[in-house]
Amino acid sequence: MGVKAKLSVYRAKRDFTRTAEPSGEGEVAGGNRRRFVIQKHAATRLHYDFRLELDGVFKSWAVTRGPSLDPHDKRLAVAVEDHPLDYGDFEGAIPKGEYGGGTVLLWDRGYWEPEGEARPEEALAAGDLKFVLDGERLHGSWVLVRMKHDRFGGRRTNWLLIKHRDGYAREGDGGAILAEDRSVASGRSMEEIAAGKGPAPRPFMRAGRGSRG
Ligand code: MN
């Protein structure tokens, strides 16, 4: 499936005359490393959107309680539609009444790579993707595992995001990382972003090949 077809659900959900979110028409150059972003999103219910670059789009999950560094914590991650790569530079306020209305803050970003022998496309299809993050806040080894039975009766959109044991794990204090709550792209708080104040986010996806932005 081409990138345009992958983004059809993303586009259908949004009215780009009303939201400042990218339409996905913009070109983002591929790099030699796969990128990831996490966006804190104060929608109807606060969540953290976790996005992994794969084959020209962001595979995306809404992590309801945010990532935890404690390997005992299994954080629900609901699979959502593929997002365009330029979404990884989006920070701002989606108008109330529009899809996903609420404030979006760039909480983390950096690079990821799959662990193990399987291609990431195959690992995702099998519902078990192990990977390493090299972000500004999150590092080390993680897994996304799809739940075999979920309350949606077989649609299987529910995954779990779990930290593996390594030097970046924090047993018993896994949620403390969420106290770091300013944008990695602009330094702004949610309140400043909601008010449209402060500096614009420094680009990452459009910052050029190999740049951290
Ligand atoms: Mn969201």
mmCIF file of C-alpha atoms and ligand atoms in Angstrom:
data_model
loop_
_atom_site.group_PDB
_atom_site.id
_atom_site.type_symbol
_atom_site.label_atom_id
_atom_site.label_comp_id
_atom_site.label_asym_id
_atom_site.label_seq_id
_atom_site.Cartn_x
_atom_site.Cartn_y
_atom_site.Cartn_z
ATOM 1 C CA MET A 1 0.000 0.000 0.000
ATOM 2 C CA GLY A 2 1.338 3.450 -0.884
ATOM 3 C CA VAL A 3 1.703 6.301 1.588
ATOM 4 C CA LYS A 4 -1.351 8.151 0.178
ATOM 5 C CA ALA A 5 -3.562 5.107 0.657
ATOM 6 C CA LYS A 6 -2.217 4.531 4.164
ATOM 7 C CA LEU A 7 -3.180 8.107 5.087
ATOM 8 C CA SER A 8 -6.747 7.953 3.740
ATOM 9 C CA VAL A 9 -8.238 7.269 7.184
ATOM 10 C CA TYR A 10 -6.154 10.081 8.725
ATOM 11 C CA ARG A 11 -7.410 12.542 6.082
ATOM 12 C CA ALA A 12 -11.030 11.422 6.255
ATOM 13 C CA LYS A 13 -11.197 12.141 9.985
ATOM 14 C CA ARG A 14 -10.044 15.760 9.696
ATOM 15 C CA ASP A 15 -11.156 19.054 8.127
ATOM 16 C CA PHE A 16 -7.933 20.835 7.169
ATOM 17 C CA THR A 17 -9.738 24.150 6.742
ATOM 18 C CA ARG A 18 -10.375 24.038 10.517
ATOM 19 C CA THR A 19 -7.376 22.297 12.077
ATOM 20 C CA ALA A 20 -3.724 23.336 11.762
ATOM 21 C CA GLU A 21 -2.630 19.696 11.701
ATOM 22 C CA PRO A 22 -0.659 18.763 8.559
ATOM 23 C CA SER A 23 -2.658 17.306 5.671
ATOM 24 C CA GLY A 24 0.128 14.896 4.896
ATOM 25 C CA GLU A 25 0.723 16.467 1.468
ATOM 26 C CA GLY A 26 4.070 17.853 2.595
ATOM 27 C CA GLU A 27 7.213 15.979 1.698
ATOM 28 C CA VAL A 28 9.405 14.644 4.469
ATOM 29 C CA ALA A 29 12.716 13.199 3.375
ATOM 30 C CA GLY A 30 13.578 9.728 4.520
ATOM 31 C CA GLY A 31 16.635 9.459 6.739
ATOM 32 C CA ASN A 32 19.091 6.712 7.432
ATOM 33 C CA ARG A 33 17.535 6.184 10.878
ATOM 34 C CA ARG A 34 13.885 5.620 11.711
ATOM 35 C CA ARG A 35 12.384 8.401 13.807
ATOM 36 C CA PHE A 36 9.834 8.375 16.617
ATOM 37 C CA VAL A 37 7.815 11.037 18.379
ATOM 38 C CA ILE A 38 5.578 11.093 21.438
ATOM 39 C CA GLN A 39 2.935 13.798 21.635
ATOM 40 C CA LYS A 40 1.161 14.582 24.888
ATOM 41 C CA HIS A 41 -2.431 15.241 23.850
ATOM 42 C CA ALA A 42 -4.986 16.823 26.150
ATOM 43 C CA ALA A 43 -8.038 15.648 24.207
ATOM 44 C CA THR A 44 -11.329 14.602 25.823
ATOM 45 C CA ARG A 45 -9.082 12.286 27.791
ATOM 46 C CA LEU A 46 -5.367 12.995 28.268
ATOM 47 C CA HIS A 47 -3.105 10.507 26.498
ATOM 48 C CA TYR A 48 0.318 10.213 24.902
ATOM 49 C CA ASP A 49 0.448 9.490 21.166
ATOM 50 C CA PHE A 50 3.352 7.157 20.430
ATOM 51 C CA ARG A 51 4.484 7.169 16.803
ATOM 52 C CA LEU A 52 7.104 5.017 15.068
ATOM 53 C CA GLU A 53 8.281 5.847 11.535
ATOM 54 C CA LEU A 54 7.829 2.864 9.238
ATOM 55 C CA ASP A 55 7.606 2.753 5.442
ATOM 56 C CA GLY A 56 6.785 6.432 4.942
ATOM 57 C CA VAL A 57 4.219 6.919 7.733
ATOM 58 C CA PHE A 58 3.991 6.938 11.505
ATOM 59 C CA LYS A 59 2.481 3.781 12.953
ATOM 60 C CA SER A 60 0.568 5.238 15.909
ATOM 61 C CA TRP A 61 -0.805 4.221 19.297
ATOM 62 C CA ALA A 62 -2.622 6.265 21.951
ATOM 63 C CA VAL A 63 -1.035 5.375 25.291
ATOM 64 C CA THR A 64 -3.724 6.246 27.812
ATOM 65 C CA ARG A 65 -1.535 6.646 30.911
ATOM 66 C CA GLY A 66 1.723 7.468 29.155
ATOM 67 C CA PRO A 67 4.901 5.396 29.005
ATOM 68 C CA SER A 68 6.406 3.960 32.193
ATOM 69 C CA LEU A 69 10.049 3.094 32.840
ATOM 70 C CA ASP A 70 8.998 0.330 35.271
ATOM 71 C CA PRO A 71 9.071 -3.100 33.554
ATOM 72 C CA HIS A 72 6.176 -4.195 35.800
ATOM 73 C CA ASP A 73 3.871 -1.604 34.210
ATOM 74 C CA LYS A 74 1.922 -2.654 31.144
ATOM 75 C CA ARG A 75 0.548 0.492 29.590
ATOM 76 C CA LEU A 76 -2.500 0.206 27.353
ATOM 77 C CA ALA A 77 -1.660 1.429 23.838
ATOM 78 C CA VAL A 78 -4.642 1.665 21.506
ATOM 79 C CA ALA A 79 -3.682 1.403 17.843
ATOM 80 C CA VAL A 80 -4.916 4.391 15.851
ATOM 81 C CA GLU A 81 -4.678 5.386 12.207
ATOM 82 C CA ASP A 82 -1.331 5.919 10.450
ATOM 83 C CA HIS A 83 -0.184 9.539 10.638
ATOM 84 C CA PRO A 84 1.880 11.521 8.096
ATOM 85 C CA LEU A 85 5.555 12.040 8.876
ATOM 86 C CA ASP A 86 5.194 15.816 9.089
ATOM 87 C CA TYR A 87 2.816 15.241 12.005
ATOM 88 C CA GLY A 88 5.996 14.649 13.976
ATOM 89 C CA ASP A 89 6.634 18.399 13.943
ATOM 90 C CA PHE A 90 3.106 19.346 14.991
ATOM 91 C CA GLU A 91 2.568 21.151 18.255
ATOM 92 C CA GLY A 92 -0.427 23.347 18.897
ATOM 93 C CA ALA A 93 -4.104 23.424 19.695
ATOM 94 C CA ILE A 94 -6.670 21.431 17.706
ATOM 95 C CA PRO A 95 -9.938 23.411 17.857
ATOM 96 C CA LYS A 96 -12.682 22.160 20.154
ATOM 97 C CA GLY A 97 -15.292 20.223 18.224
ATOM 98 C CA GLU A 98 -12.761 18.988 15.671
ATOM 99 C CA TYR A 99 -11.423 15.437 15.715
ATOM 100 C CA GLY A 100 -8.950 15.142 18.593
ATOM 101 C CA GLY A 101 -9.736 18.670 19.794
ATOM 102 C CA GLY A 102 -7.242 19.750 22.477
ATOM 103 C CA THR A 103 -3.621 20.749 23.015
ATOM 104 C CA VAL A 104 -0.701 18.775 21.547
ATOM 105 C CA LEU A 105 2.829 19.011 23.056
ATOM 106 C CA LEU A 106 5.929 17.331 21.615
ATOM 107 C CA TRP A 107 6.943 15.302 24.668
ATOM 108 C CA ASP A 108 9.764 13.230 23.161
ATOM 109 C CA ARG A 109 11.445 12.516 19.850
ATOM 110 C CA GLY A 110 14.459 10.759 18.478
ATOM 111 C CA TYR A 111 15.280 7.484 16.747
ATOM 112 C CA TRP A 112 14.247 3.855 17.052
ATOM 113 C CA GLU A 113 15.362 0.548 15.667
ATOM 114 C CA PRO A 114 13.848 -2.928 15.794
ATOM 115 C CA GLU A 115 15.440 -5.645 17.924
ATOM 116 C CA GLY A 116 15.852 -9.191 16.718
ATOM 117 C CA GLU A 117 15.791 -10.884 13.347
ATOM 118 C CA ALA A 118 12.240 -10.207 12.159
ATOM 119 C CA ARG A 119 11.508 -7.265 9.871
ATOM 120 C CA PRO A 120 9.466 -4.679 11.810
ATOM 121 C CA GLU A 121 6.552 -5.065 9.369
ATOM 122 C CA GLU A 122 6.423 -8.785 10.177
ATOM 123 C CA ALA A 123 6.840 -8.178 13.907
ATOM 124 C CA LEU A 124 3.906 -5.739 13.867
ATOM 125 C CA ALA A 125 1.735 -8.158 11.896
ATOM 126 C CA ALA A 126 2.570 -10.832 14.455
ATOM 127 C CA GLY A 127 1.653 -8.433 17.277
ATOM 128 C CA ASP A 128 5.067 -8.434 18.980
ATOM 129 C CA LEU A 129 7.457 -5.593 18.155
ATOM 130 C CA LYS A 130 10.633 -5.276 20.199
ATOM 131 C CA PHE A 131 12.616 -2.105 19.696
ATOM 132 C CA VAL A 132 15.196 0.295 21.105
ATOM 133 C CA LEU A 133 14.510 4.005 21.599
ATOM 134 C CA ASP A 134 17.132 6.739 21.395
ATOM 135 C CA GLY A 135 15.108 9.778 22.381
ATOM 136 C CA GLU A 136 15.582 12.844 24.521
ATOM 137 C CA ARG A 137 13.559 11.317 27.386
ATOM 138 C CA LEU A 138 13.039 7.642 26.561
ATOM 139 C CA HIS A 139 15.891 5.217 25.930
ATOM 140 C CA GLY A 140 16.633 1.539 25.848
ATOM 141 C CA SER A 141 14.620 -1.554 25.062
ATOM 142 C CA TRP A 142 10.797 -1.719 24.856
ATOM 143 C CA VAL A 143 8.089 -3.955 23.460
ATOM 144 C CA LEU A 144 4.652 -3.366 21.969
ATOM 145 C CA VAL A 145 2.586 -6.531 22.249
ATOM 146 C CA ARG A 146 -0.918 -6.904 20.873
ATOM 147 C CA MET A 147 -3.536 -8.304 23.231
ATOM 148 C CA LYS A 148 -5.024 -11.524 21.937
ATOM 149 C CA HIS A 149 -8.500 -10.836 23.253
ATOM 150 C CA ASP A 150 -9.781 -7.391 23.953
ATOM 151 C CA ARG A 151 -13.078 -5.896 24.879
ATOM 152 C CA PHE A 152 -13.754 -4.911 21.279
ATOM 153 C CA GLY A 153 -14.343 -8.554 20.456
ATOM 154 C CA GLY A 154 -11.548 -9.355 18.097
ATOM 155 C CA ARG A 155 -10.743 -6.042 16.450
ATOM 156 C CA ARG A 156 -7.487 -6.392 18.325
ATOM 157 C CA THR A 157 -6.646 -2.709 18.457
ATOM 158 C CA ASN A 158 -5.387 -2.958 22.024
ATOM 159 C CA TRP A 159 -1.663 -3.327 22.605
ATOM 160 C CA LEU A 160 0.539 -3.047 25.686
ATOM 161 C CA LEU A 161 3.659 -0.879 25.851
ATOM 162 C CA ILE A 162 6.204 -2.350 28.250
ATOM 163 C CA LYS A 163 9.744 -1.354 29.240
ATOM 164 C CA HIS A 164 12.289 -4.139 29.126
ATOM 165 C CA ARG A 165 14.799 -4.563 31.954
ATOM 166 C CA ASP A 166 17.970 -2.644 31.145
ATOM 167 C CA GLY A 167 20.002 0.254 32.430
ATOM 168 C CA TYR A 168 17.200 2.699 31.571
ATOM 169 C CA ALA A 169 14.459 0.864 33.518
ATOM 170 C CA ARG A 170 13.276 2.384 36.832
ATOM 171 C CA GLU A 171 11.488 -0.130 39.015
ATOM 172 C CA GLY A 172 8.919 1.390 41.339
ATOM 173 C CA ASP A 173 9.382 4.867 39.952
ATOM 174 C CA GLY A 174 8.417 4.333 36.338
ATOM 175 C CA GLY A 175 5.933 7.156 36.099
ATOM 176 C CA ALA A 176 8.256 9.866 37.362
ATOM 177 C CA ILE A 177 9.426 10.553 33.817
ATOM 178 C CA LEU A 178 5.986 12.038 33.065
ATOM 179 C CA ALA A 179 6.751 14.865 35.511
ATOM 180 C CA GLU A 180 9.054 16.174 32.800
ATOM 181 C CA ASP A 181 6.199 17.913 31.099
ATOM 182 C CA ARG A 182 7.636 20.625 28.890
ATOM 183 C CA SER A 183 7.954 20.338 25.127
ATOM 184 C CA VAL A 184 11.264 18.948 23.860
ATOM 185 C CA ALA A 185 10.733 21.054 20.729
ATOM 186 C CA SER A 186 9.821 24.448 22.166
ATOM 187 C CA GLY A 187 10.323 24.255 25.930
ATOM 188 C CA ARG A 188 6.701 25.305 26.362
ATOM 189 C CA SER A 189 4.120 24.033 28.843
ATOM 190 C CA MET A 190 0.702 22.749 27.805
ATOM 191 C CA GLU A 191 -0.793 26.019 29.036
ATOM 192 C CA GLU A 192 1.560 28.130 26.901
ATOM 193 C CA ILE A 193 0.809 26.026 23.830
ATOM 194 C CA ALA A 194 -2.935 26.226 24.476
ATOM 195 C CA ALA A 195 -2.624 30.011 24.716
ATOM 196 C CA GLY A 196 -0.517 30.208 21.555
ATOM 197 C CA LYS A 197 2.368 31.777 23.500
ATOM 198 C CA GLY A 198 6.115 31.205 23.440
ATOM 199 C CA PRO A 199 8.521 30.025 20.769
ATOM 200 C CA ALA A 200 7.558 27.831 17.837
ATOM 201 C CA PRO A 201 8.779 24.235 17.984
ATOM 202 C CA ARG A 202 12.159 23.513 16.418
ATOM 203 C CA PRO A 203 11.577 21.140 13.483
ATOM 204 C CA PHE A 204 12.813 17.573 13.613
ATOM 205 C CA MET A 205 11.140 15.720 10.772
ATOM 206 C CA ARG A 206 11.846 18.615 8.411
ATOM 207 C CA ALA A 207 15.191 19.560 9.936
ATOM 208 C CA GLY A 208 17.174 17.708 7.318
ATOM 209 C CA ARG A 209 18.844 14.350 7.115
ATOM 210 C CA GLY A 210 20.447 13.125 10.310
ATOM 211 C CA SER A 211 19.617 16.219 12.320
ATOM 212 C CA ARG A 212 18.154 15.984 15.782
ATOM 213 C CA GLY A 213 16.347 19.299 15.332
HETATM 214 MN MN MN B 1 -4.153 11.798 20.228
#
